Structure formats: structure tokens, C-alpha cells
Coordinates of C-alpha atoms in Angstrom, one line a residue:
M97 CA -11.5 5.0 3.9
L98 CA -10.7 1.3 3.4
R99 CA -10.3 0.1 -0.1
V100 CA -9.6 -3.5 -0.9
Y101 CA -7.8 -4.6 -4.1
H102 CA -6.8 -8.1 -4.7
S103 CA -5.3 -10.1 -7.6
N104 CA -3.1 -13.2 -8.1
R105 CA -1.0 -11.2 -10.6
L106 CA 1.7 -9.0 -9.2
D107 CA 1.9 -6.9 -12.4
V108 CA -1.8 -5.9 -11.9
L109 CA -1.3 -5.0 -8.3
E110 CA 1.8 -3.0 -9.2
A111 CA 0.1 -1.0 -11.9
L112 CA -2.9 -0.4 -9.6
M113 CA -0.6 0.8 -6.8
E114 CA 1.3 3.1 -9.2
F115 CA -2.1 4.6 -10.3
I116 CA -3.2 5.2 -6.7
V117 CA 0.1 6.8 -5.7
E118 CA 0.1 9.0 -8.8
R119 CA -3.5 10.0 -9.1
Q120 CA -5.4 9.5 -5.8
R121 CA -3.3 11.4 -3.4
L122 CA -4.3 12.0 0.2
D123 CA -5.5 15.5 1.2
D124 CA -2.8 15.8 3.9
P125 CA 0.7 15.4 2.5
F126 CA 2.1 14.6 5.9
Q127 CA -0.3 11.7 6.5
A128 CA 1.2 8.3 5.6
E129 CA -0.6 6.1 3.1
M130 CA -1.2 2.7 4.8
V131 CA -0.9 -0.3 2.5
L132 CA -1.9 -3.8 3.8
V133 CA 0.3 -6.6 2.3
Q134 CA 0.5 -10.3 2.6
S135 CA 4.1 -10.4 3.8
T136 CA 7.2 -8.3 4.5
G137 CA 8.7 -9.5 1.3
M138 CA 5.8 -8.2 -0.7
A139 CA 6.1 -4.8 1.1
Q140 CA 9.8 -4.6 0.3
W141 CA 9.2 -5.6 -3.3
L142 CA 6.4 -3.0 -3.7
Q143 CA 8.4 -0.2 -2.1
M144 CA 11.4 -0.9 -4.4
T145 CA 9.1 -1.0 -7.4
L146 CA 7.5 2.3 -6.5
A147 CA 10.9 3.9 -5.9
S148 CA 12.1 2.6 -9.2
R149 CA 9.0 4.1 -11.0
F150 CA 8.8 7.4 -9.2
G151 CA 12.4 7.9 -8.0
I152 CA 11.3 7.7 -4.4
A153 CA 8.8 5.9 -2.3
A154 CA 8.3 7.8 1.0
N155 CA 5.6 8.2 3.6
I156 CA 4.0 4.8 2.8
E157 CA 3.3 2.6 5.8
F158 CA 3.3 -1.1 4.8
R159 CA 1.6 -3.4 7.3
C160 CA 1.3 -7.1 7.2
R161 CA -2.3 -8.3 7.6
R162 CA -1.5 -10.0 11.0
A163 CA -0.2 -6.7 12.4
L164 CA -3.3 -4.9 11.4
S165 CA -5.7 -7.2 13.2
G166 CA -4.7 -5.5 16.5
T167 CA -5.4 -2.0 15.2
C168 CA -8.6 -2.6 13.3
S169 CA -11.9 -3.7 14.7
C170 CA -15.1 -4.5 12.9
A171 CA -18.4 -3.4 14.3
S172 CA -21.3 -5.8 13.9

């Protein structure tokens, strides 16, 4: 399922990501959660923030939006 969250405020996105990681877990614990980010810097910052909050940030696949365009197709 694709869910889109956007904001110009990093603290809002951080809180939302923490909520999702904590409360809306995937059914399969071995399946990676894919998170689409604007840049690699955003991915690193978000991973460090989650690791700081939870003690670890594992099995989260961060992808830049340009990298996703080759793996995602939209049907018309």
C-alpha cells in the first residue's frame, strides 16, 4: 500500500515516522519498510533520528524519489 505524507516541517515528518514505526507495523517482520525521501541526506538524518528514539533503526529501506521512478509504474 502506498501512503504519501508531506510537510515542510521536519519535526512533523519525524513525529509521523516515529508513530508509523511504533504503531503501524508490517505483518511480516522480515519485510523491509520502504520510505521514499527527497535526498540521501534526508534518509541519513531520518535513520539517525529513529535510531536515537528507538535505540535501533533496522530493516528500513530508504529510497530517493529518482531511484523509485524505475521500479514504480502508474497505470492509466
